[in-house]
Amino acid sequence: MPALSHRITTLNGDGSDGWDVFYRARAMVAAGHDVTELTIGEHDIRTDPSILNAMHQSALGGHTGYALVPGIAALRDEVATRVQARSGVPTLRENVLITPGGQAGLFAAHMAVCAPGDIAVYVDPYYATYPGVVRAAGAQPRVVATRSSQGFLPERVALEAACEGAASLLINTPNNPTGAVYPRATLQGIADVVRARDMWLISDEVYDTQVWDGAHLSPRALPAMAERTLVIGSMSKSHAMTGSRIGWIVGPEVAIESLIDLATNTTYGVPGYIQDAALFGLRAGAELEAEIAAPFQRRRAIAERMLGEQQVVRMIPAQGAMYVMLDVRATGLSGEGFANALLDTCAIAVMPGESFGASAAGHVRVAMTVDDARFETALRSLCDFAAGLAKAA
Ligand code: PMP
């Protein structure tokens, strides 16, 4: 076999990616074990039947051919209206590209703003695909380290240092894996750094409907940021449409024009019946979105109560998204060590913090994606297990 490209064989970088626990848990389930899986970010409900019905009707109505590459006009308009209403930033159809999910948007955005070899910065801990996305786009990853004691918010000094000579900064609020929602002051600091260095900001806002404390602020709304910000949106989390692969990029018209060229030569757009279903979902209104987000808010409250009853495991304050990050350093184990031991002893699967970057070492991420009763039982077992380890340490 001829050699594969360096780009593709080095996509995942080197070293442990921390996904062993996830795959071990899946293997245990396949072998018939009862494992509580709190690993990946997927709802425990499915896409609403009304959205599926719209998809079905669209497909039967003939929307199974090539759809317009930038997205159908009605959906681009709907996204523009939504983004304008939520952020206050004037937004038109020309500012919107429909993409096959937020993931494709992240890749396209980096392709658009990073030349080969450019430095692309993101905040550690980070969503697992970020380093691979940057490498796939031919750029070099560089992280902004953060501290658990600061709620994993990026601090000005670390940001300034990481952004030196960089082309882009990628942020994610509400955050996966930390649950942080960036306050206005943090976002203003980020905007200052990005403007001063004439960089692009890529703002991953796929969890923007899942905020429990405070409010989501899109950095595109800050002064002089609309011209240098690409917002990544998705219906995966807001409408429980993970498998439908539908999202968008919002940005300056000239950038969107170039991104349409990229889409023409890569994805060639998103199926028309998926877009019609997305349009239906967006028009269904805020009530459906609130209903889909509600279980995570309830479970976050359960987590706060359970963790509040003990002293060994510390919960990082979570204001949004479907995860809680737990500091397990008092057990004497690494996040990876703890997650493996928890799986073996209690049949509970959580993600080691290390799989999201060095800043989350000694932590585990718990996805709040099982029913409330099971979630509470799992957290109680986790805390008891940690207490046992701490006593022995
Ligand atoms: N960004 C973040 C932070 C995510 O957690 C995810 C999915 N887990 C994505 C982007 C991509 O989501 P999708 O491609 O399903 O829209």
XYZ file of C-alpha atoms and ligand atoms in Angstrom:
409
model
C 0.000 0.000 0.000
C 1.372 3.472 -0.818
C 1.950 5.729 2.195
C -0.961 7.634 3.639
C -0.592 11.379 3.997
C 1.220 12.761 7.020
C -1.824 14.966 7.589
C -4.172 12.047 8.071
C -1.884 9.711 10.016
C -1.041 12.440 12.533
C -4.592 13.728 12.919
C -5.038 12.372 16.420
C -1.625 13.445 17.688
C 0.234 11.082 19.965
C -0.148 9.751 23.479
C -3.221 8.429 25.235
C -6.480 10.003 24.150
C -8.322 8.817 27.265
C -11.075 7.110 25.285
C -10.109 3.652 26.626
C -12.696 3.955 29.390
C -15.419 4.721 26.865
C -14.527 1.733 24.666
C -14.128 -0.576 27.676
C -17.571 0.459 28.908
C -19.083 -0.216 25.479
C -17.441 -3.669 25.410
C -18.847 -4.441 28.876
C -22.346 -3.448 27.717
C -21.961 -5.621 24.620
C -20.988 -8.521 26.895
C -24.237 -8.089 28.821
C -23.056 -6.066 31.859
C -25.262 -3.340 33.318
C -23.045 -0.244 33.004
C -24.198 3.308 33.774
C -22.718 5.239 30.869
C -22.068 8.889 31.652
C -19.581 9.362 28.842
C -20.733 11.006 25.627
C -22.914 14.068 25.124
C -26.076 12.611 23.761
C -29.599 13.098 25.148
C -31.461 10.175 26.649
C -34.462 11.251 24.545
C -34.776 11.052 20.756
C -35.685 13.679 18.147
C -39.253 14.904 18.641
C -41.758 13.005 16.422
C -43.091 16.313 15.062
C -39.645 17.080 13.609
C -39.380 13.564 12.181
C -42.800 13.995 10.619
C -41.666 17.208 8.916
C -38.618 15.315 7.633
C -40.818 12.497 6.341
C -43.256 14.842 4.614
C -40.396 16.740 2.996
C -38.777 13.575 1.681
C -42.107 12.270 0.358
C -42.677 15.696 -1.185
C -39.582 15.191 -3.292
C -36.881 17.061 -1.402
C -34.410 14.256 -1.939
C -32.357 15.830 -4.710
C -29.315 18.087 -4.412
C -30.212 20.992 -2.174
C -28.708 24.463 -2.616
C -25.132 24.307 -1.316
C -25.350 27.327 1.044
C -28.615 26.002 2.464
C -32.244 26.566 1.432
C -33.226 30.222 1.586
C -35.961 29.751 4.198
C -33.615 28.020 6.634
C -30.810 30.549 6.152
C -33.360 33.312 6.808
C -34.692 31.537 9.895
C -31.179 31.091 11.313
C -30.359 34.745 10.563
C -33.523 35.881 12.361
C -32.800 33.622 15.318
C -29.186 34.740 15.667
C -30.161 38.398 15.360
C -32.917 38.018 17.960
C -30.608 36.263 20.420
C -27.499 38.406 19.940
C -28.812 41.770 18.751
C -26.345 41.720 15.839
C -27.884 42.527 12.415
C -27.760 39.212 10.538
C -28.919 38.401 7.009
C -29.191 35.288 4.899
C -25.819 36.225 3.364
C -24.210 35.819 6.799
C -25.337 32.189 7.112
C -24.030 28.910 5.718
C -25.920 25.718 6.586
C -23.507 22.861 7.419
C -23.798 19.132 8.143
C -23.515 19.711 11.914
C -21.344 21.888 14.095
C -18.376 19.587 13.559
C -18.262 20.322 9.812
C -18.632 24.005 10.724
C -15.602 23.882 13.015
C -13.488 22.341 10.272
C -14.704 24.739 7.563
C -14.139 27.755 9.830
C -10.515 26.785 10.462
C -9.992 26.094 6.745
C -11.306 29.574 6.042
C -9.110 31.518 8.451
C -5.888 29.510 8.879
C -3.230 29.213 6.187
C -1.158 25.997 6.234
C 1.139 26.097 9.262
C -0.722 28.943 10.994
C -1.231 28.673 14.717
C -4.816 28.013 15.818
C -5.471 28.477 19.532
C -8.170 26.902 21.704
C -8.855 26.716 25.414
C -7.790 23.680 27.488
C -9.822 21.692 28.597
C -11.375 21.399 25.152
C -13.946 19.365 23.248
C -12.161 16.218 22.100
C -12.148 16.940 18.360
C -10.530 20.400 18.503
C -6.885 19.321 18.064
C -7.820 17.034 15.153
C -9.910 19.742 13.491
C -6.990 22.157 13.610
C -4.567 19.576 12.209
C -7.031 18.511 9.510
C -7.164 22.146 8.389
C -3.364 22.154 8.141
C -2.879 24.513 11.081
C -0.877 23.972 14.270
C -2.742 23.537 17.565
C -1.805 25.646 20.582
C -3.711 25.690 23.863
C -4.537 28.291 26.480
C -4.095 26.496 29.799
C -6.747 27.229 32.455
C -7.128 26.441 36.140
C -9.735 24.382 37.910
C -9.645 26.896 40.787
C -10.757 29.593 38.313
C -13.652 27.528 36.972
C -11.526 26.782 33.882
C -12.137 30.300 32.537
C -9.320 31.590 30.299
C -7.282 34.249 32.116
C -5.894 37.313 30.396
C -2.161 36.613 30.847
C -2.434 33.037 29.530
C -4.601 34.205 26.627
C -2.152 36.941 25.620
C 0.746 34.472 25.671
C -1.059 31.757 23.696
C -2.341 34.179 21.050
C 1.124 35.551 20.238
C 1.572 35.070 16.482
C -1.664 33.067 16.125
C -4.268 33.341 13.352
C -7.346 32.226 15.253
C -8.791 31.610 18.690
C -11.553 29.051 19.227
C -13.730 29.355 22.312
C -16.749 27.360 23.492
C -19.418 28.739 25.789
C -21.455 27.106 27.317
C -18.481 24.797 27.607
C -17.958 21.145 26.983
C -16.398 19.600 29.107
C -16.462 22.080 32.013
C -20.054 23.393 32.057
C -18.690 26.946 32.335
C -20.641 29.817 30.785
C -18.197 32.625 30.084
C -19.143 35.857 31.869
C -19.159 39.152 30.002
C -15.812 40.233 31.487
C -14.089 37.079 30.204
C -15.571 37.583 26.743
C -14.579 41.244 26.720
C -10.999 40.234 27.585
C -11.035 37.685 24.773
C -12.374 40.287 22.329
C -9.648 42.762 23.349
C -6.887 40.212 22.728
C -8.318 39.080 19.395
C -8.848 42.656 18.123
C -5.412 43.843 19.231
C -3.767 40.993 17.317
C -6.073 41.188 14.290
C -7.085 37.555 14.790
C -10.238 35.620 13.965
C -12.475 34.384 16.742
C -14.298 31.094 16.187
C -17.137 30.890 18.695
C -18.587 27.416 19.270
C -22.078 28.085 20.614
C -23.674 24.673 20.091
C -24.900 24.581 23.727
C -26.454 28.057 23.671
C -29.924 26.781 24.653
C -28.582 25.025 27.739
C -27.824 27.748 30.273
C -28.801 27.292 33.941
C -27.253 30.360 35.576
C -26.795 33.763 33.988
C -27.187 34.176 30.239
C -25.404 33.188 27.073
C -23.571 36.094 25.465
C -22.324 35.678 21.914
C -18.943 37.425 21.528
C -20.032 38.406 18.011
C -22.198 41.029 19.753
C -19.216 42.818 21.332
C -17.902 46.015 19.674
C -16.166 45.443 16.325
C -16.348 41.663 16.724
C -18.945 40.798 14.047
C -16.300 41.434 11.374
C -13.857 38.918 12.862
C -16.084 36.246 14.418
C -17.383 33.001 12.956
C -20.144 31.522 15.109
C -20.696 27.752 15.026
C -24.292 26.690 15.682
C -25.981 23.303 15.664
C -29.344 21.645 16.211
C -27.731 18.558 17.728
C -28.064 19.736 21.328
C -30.895 22.295 21.108
C -33.289 19.961 19.290
C -31.871 16.502 20.091
C -30.978 16.107 16.410
C -27.453 14.691 16.802
C -27.902 12.102 14.063
C -29.413 14.508 11.533
C -26.120 16.398 11.125
C -27.379 19.944 10.819
C -25.798 23.190 11.930
C -24.508 26.504 10.628
C -21.760 29.062 10.478
C -22.611 32.742 10.917
C -20.046 35.341 9.917
C -19.131 38.241 7.634
C -20.667 37.934 4.159
C -17.273 37.742 2.414
C -16.202 34.886 4.673
C -19.484 33.056 4.050
C -18.981 33.434 0.266
C -15.619 31.682 0.570
C -17.067 29.053 2.867
C -19.738 28.329 0.240
C -16.900 27.643 -2.239
C -15.381 25.236 0.281
C -18.751 23.523 0.823
C -19.234 23.154 -2.944
C -16.004 21.198 -3.051
C -16.438 19.178 0.145
C -19.899 18.476 1.576
C -22.002 19.798 -1.304
C -24.571 20.924 1.209
C -27.080 19.263 3.504
C -30.032 17.077 2.403
C -33.164 19.121 1.703
C -35.419 16.988 3.924
C -33.039 17.473 6.864
C -33.105 21.230 6.259
C -36.910 21.238 6.112
C -36.991 19.310 9.401
C -34.566 21.826 10.925
C -36.739 24.700 9.738
C -39.745 23.075 11.348
C -37.753 22.554 14.566
C -36.617 26.179 14.735
C -40.126 27.430 14.077
C -41.519 25.149 16.791
C -40.339 27.806 19.224
C -38.592 28.137 22.550
C -40.928 25.813 24.432
C -39.638 22.696 22.680
C -36.034 23.814 23.248
C -36.723 24.403 26.945
C -38.295 20.962 27.215
C -35.220 19.353 25.667
C -32.841 21.274 27.960
C -34.869 20.752 31.174
C -33.545 17.295 32.160
C -29.973 18.612 32.285
C -30.980 21.510 34.514
C -32.730 19.083 36.891
C -29.741 16.752 36.966
C -27.331 19.631 37.531
C -29.365 20.412 40.667
C -29.149 16.740 41.695
C -25.371 16.858 41.219
C -25.069 20.015 43.324
C -27.085 18.420 46.115
C -25.194 15.105 46.061
C -21.764 16.703 45.872
C -22.729 19.203 48.567
C -23.190 16.333 51.027
C -19.510 15.319 51.028
C -16.052 16.869 50.951
C -13.852 14.563 48.877
C -15.006 15.269 45.338
C -15.300 18.928 44.306
C -17.770 19.961 41.624
C -16.649 22.722 39.295
C -19.496 25.250 39.228
C -21.514 24.382 36.094
C -23.747 27.032 34.532
C -24.613 25.271 31.299
C -24.345 22.334 28.857
C -24.957 18.675 29.715
C -21.911 17.888 31.825
C -20.413 18.364 35.255
C -16.685 18.324 35.845
C -15.538 16.780 39.113
C -12.168 17.285 40.792
C -11.105 13.858 42.141
C -7.542 14.752 43.135
C -8.268 14.134 46.832
C -8.488 10.417 46.009
C -4.809 10.408 45.046
C -5.675 9.128 41.565
C -5.433 10.737 38.149
C -8.685 11.280 36.254
C -7.812 8.276 34.112
C -6.985 6.118 37.122
C -10.190 7.123 38.861
C -12.373 6.558 35.785
C -10.898 3.093 35.187
C -11.263 2.078 38.819
C -14.849 3.409 38.937
C -15.750 1.373 35.869
C -14.208 -1.802 37.299
C -15.619 -1.405 40.798
C -19.002 0.293 40.301
C -19.779 -0.283 36.585
C -20.052 3.478 36.075
C -18.366 5.026 33.035
C -17.198 8.654 33.101
C -14.621 10.434 30.928
C -11.139 11.077 32.349
C -10.387 14.805 32.429
C -7.065 14.107 30.727
C -8.906 13.259 27.494
C -9.882 16.960 27.289
C -6.387 18.328 27.856
C -3.752 18.692 30.556
C -5.663 21.417 32.414
C -8.328 18.861 33.383
C -5.883 16.301 34.828
C -7.173 14.839 38.091
C -10.780 15.489 37.052
C -13.533 13.456 35.442
C -16.384 14.647 33.249
C -19.819 13.276 34.013
C -22.420 13.507 31.244
C -25.910 14.012 32.707
C -27.438 11.705 30.131
C -29.321 9.038 32.104
C -32.650 9.392 33.895
C -32.719 11.351 37.146
C -33.003 8.367 39.504
C -30.186 6.474 37.850
C -28.074 9.620 37.728
C -28.529 10.205 41.450
C -27.667 6.594 42.296
C -24.554 6.732 40.113
C -23.361 9.959 41.725
C -23.898 8.508 45.203
C -21.803 5.450 44.264
C -19.131 7.714 42.750
C -18.904 9.805 45.929
C -18.817 6.722 48.184
C -16.125 5.187 46.015
C -14.066 8.398 46.147
C -14.472 8.587 49.938
C -13.125 5.029 50.266
C -10.116 5.882 48.133
C -9.414 9.096 50.046
C -9.499 7.263 53.364
C -7.020 4.698 52.082
C -4.742 7.328 50.534
N -18.785 21.524 19.722
C -18.921 20.973 20.933
C -18.385 21.697 22.108
C -19.542 19.728 21.078
O -19.666 19.188 22.295
C -20.029 19.079 19.924
C -20.686 17.711 19.985
N -20.535 16.965 21.114
C -19.857 19.707 18.683
C -19.242 20.932 18.618
C -20.308 19.095 17.392
O -21.643 18.829 17.371
P -22.451 18.486 16.052
O -21.465 18.210 14.975
O -23.284 17.307 16.396
O -23.248 19.708 15.765
